[in-house]
Amino acid sequence: DLRLTRHASVVRVEYRLFDPARPPSPWQMVRLAHLDLPPSTPIMIGIMACAPTRTAPPGFAAEFEGFSIGPAITKDLHTQD
């Protein structure tokens, strides 16, 4: 699982390992990324895929599962769960 949470002009990037046979592991912070934008500027997000080499014919099929956008988490920027 990957989780991104915006805090004004900073984005917190976290991950956790997923195994359907076990409870989810705790979220681990990967990085805090600074946005060079005013804190209230709207941003757009989504998923993207690209191939490391050109394919013939041009293009390829990619499928994504489990993508969701929800409300921001409420914990403070510098706390862990």
mmCIF file of C-alpha atoms in Angstrom:
data_model
loop_
_atom_site.group_PDB
_atom_site.id
_atom_site.type_symbol
_atom_site.label_atom_id
_atom_site.label_comp_id
_atom_site.label_asym_id
_atom_site.label_seq_id
_atom_site.Cartn_x
_atom_site.Cartn_y
_atom_site.Cartn_z
ATOM 1 C CA ASP A 1 0.000 0.000 0.000
ATOM 2 C CA LEU A 2 1.131 3.524 -0.697
ATOM 3 C CA ARG A 3 -0.339 6.607 0.967
ATOM 4 C CA LEU A 4 0.274 10.269 0.150
ATOM 5 C CA THR A 5 -1.041 12.983 2.447
ATOM 6 C CA ARG A 6 -0.777 16.693 1.764
ATOM 7 C CA HIS A 7 0.005 19.029 4.649
ATOM 8 C CA ALA A 8 -0.092 22.593 3.226
ATOM 9 C CA SER A 9 3.017 22.704 0.958
ATOM 10 C CA VAL A 10 4.417 19.300 1.999
ATOM 11 C CA VAL A 11 3.407 15.795 0.872
ATOM 12 C CA ARG A 12 4.057 12.890 3.236
ATOM 13 C CA VAL A 13 4.746 9.616 1.364
ATOM 14 C CA GLU A 14 4.222 6.390 3.330
ATOM 15 C CA TYR A 15 4.016 2.678 2.526
ATOM 16 C CA ARG A 16 3.092 -0.545 4.274
ATOM 17 C CA LEU A 17 3.476 -4.175 3.284
ATOM 18 C CA PHE A 18 0.323 -6.024 2.367
ATOM 19 C CA ASP A 19 -0.319 -9.733 2.898
ATOM 20 C CA PRO A 20 -3.988 -10.784 2.739
ATOM 21 C CA ALA A 21 -3.286 -13.530 5.307
ATOM 22 C CA ARG A 22 -2.042 -11.073 7.945
ATOM 23 C CA PRO A 23 -3.082 -7.787 9.517
ATOM 24 C CA PRO A 24 -1.641 -4.735 7.729
ATOM 25 C CA SER A 25 1.831 -3.690 8.833
ATOM 26 C CA PRO A 26 2.344 -0.189 10.302
ATOM 27 C CA TRP A 27 2.754 2.715 7.878
ATOM 28 C CA GLN A 28 6.419 3.643 7.267
ATOM 29 C CA MET A 29 7.385 7.115 6.079
ATOM 30 C CA VAL A 30 9.413 7.170 2.866
ATOM 31 C CA ARG A 31 9.880 10.922 2.563
ATOM 32 C CA LEU A 32 8.491 14.380 3.032
ATOM 33 C CA ALA A 33 8.306 16.103 -0.337
ATOM 34 C CA HIS A 34 8.130 19.891 -0.540
ATOM 35 C CA LEU A 35 5.750 21.390 -3.105
ATOM 36 C CA ASP A 36 7.050 24.643 -4.510
ATOM 37 C CA LEU A 37 3.523 26.095 -4.401
ATOM 38 C CA PRO A 38 1.540 28.260 -2.021
ATOM 39 C CA PRO A 39 -0.082 25.956 0.604
ATOM 40 C CA SER A 40 -3.638 26.530 -0.654
ATOM 41 C CA THR A 41 -2.911 25.855 -4.358
ATOM 42 C CA PRO A 42 -5.080 22.991 -5.700
ATOM 43 C CA ILE A 43 -3.160 20.070 -7.202
ATOM 44 C CA MET A 44 -4.209 17.140 -9.406
ATOM 45 C CA ILE A 45 -3.142 13.541 -8.804
ATOM 46 C CA GLY A 46 -3.488 10.245 -10.639
ATOM 47 C CA ILE A 47 -1.718 7.105 -11.791
ATOM 48 C CA MET A 48 0.705 6.879 -14.692
ATOM 49 C CA ALA A 49 2.553 4.010 -16.344
ATOM 50 C CA CYS A 50 5.347 4.017 -18.880
ATOM 51 C CA ALA A 51 7.493 1.390 -20.576
ATOM 52 C CA PRO A 52 11.292 1.387 -20.162
ATOM 53 C CA THR A 53 11.645 0.756 -23.914
ATOM 54 C CA ARG A 54 9.616 1.526 -27.001
ATOM 55 C CA THR A 55 7.129 -1.169 -27.927
ATOM 56 C CA ALA A 56 5.916 -2.176 -31.365
ATOM 57 C CA PRO A 57 3.253 -1.212 -32.174
ATOM 58 C CA PRO A 58 3.516 1.931 -30.042
ATOM 59 C CA GLY A 59 1.856 1.652 -26.681
ATOM 60 C CA PHE A 60 1.021 -1.077 -24.205
ATOM 61 C CA ALA A 61 -1.819 -2.017 -21.867
ATOM 62 C CA ALA A 62 -1.571 -1.302 -18.134
ATOM 63 C CA GLU A 63 -4.080 -2.171 -15.420
ATOM 64 C CA PHE A 64 -4.279 -0.687 -11.933
ATOM 65 C CA GLU A 65 -6.199 -2.103 -8.998
ATOM 66 C CA GLY A 66 -7.251 -0.670 -5.673
ATOM 67 C CA PHE A 67 -6.657 3.013 -6.430
ATOM 68 C CA SER A 68 -8.742 5.258 -4.236
ATOM 69 C CA ILE A 69 -8.786 8.871 -3.148
ATOM 70 C CA GLY A 70 -10.144 9.638 0.286
ATOM 71 C CA PRO A 71 -10.108 12.311 2.923
ATOM 72 C CA ALA A 72 -6.731 13.353 4.287
ATOM 73 C CA ILE A 73 -5.548 11.514 7.359
ATOM 74 C CA THR A 74 -5.786 13.648 10.469
ATOM 75 C CA LYS A 75 -2.584 12.772 12.294
ATOM 76 C CA ASP A 76 0.042 15.481 12.724
ATOM 77 C CA LEU A 77 2.828 15.717 10.190
ATOM 78 C CA HIS A 78 5.578 14.422 12.477
ATOM 79 C CA THR A 79 3.772 11.550 14.217
ATOM 80 C CA GLN A 80 3.919 7.859 13.336
ATOM 81 C CA ASP A 81 1.289 5.143 13.788
#
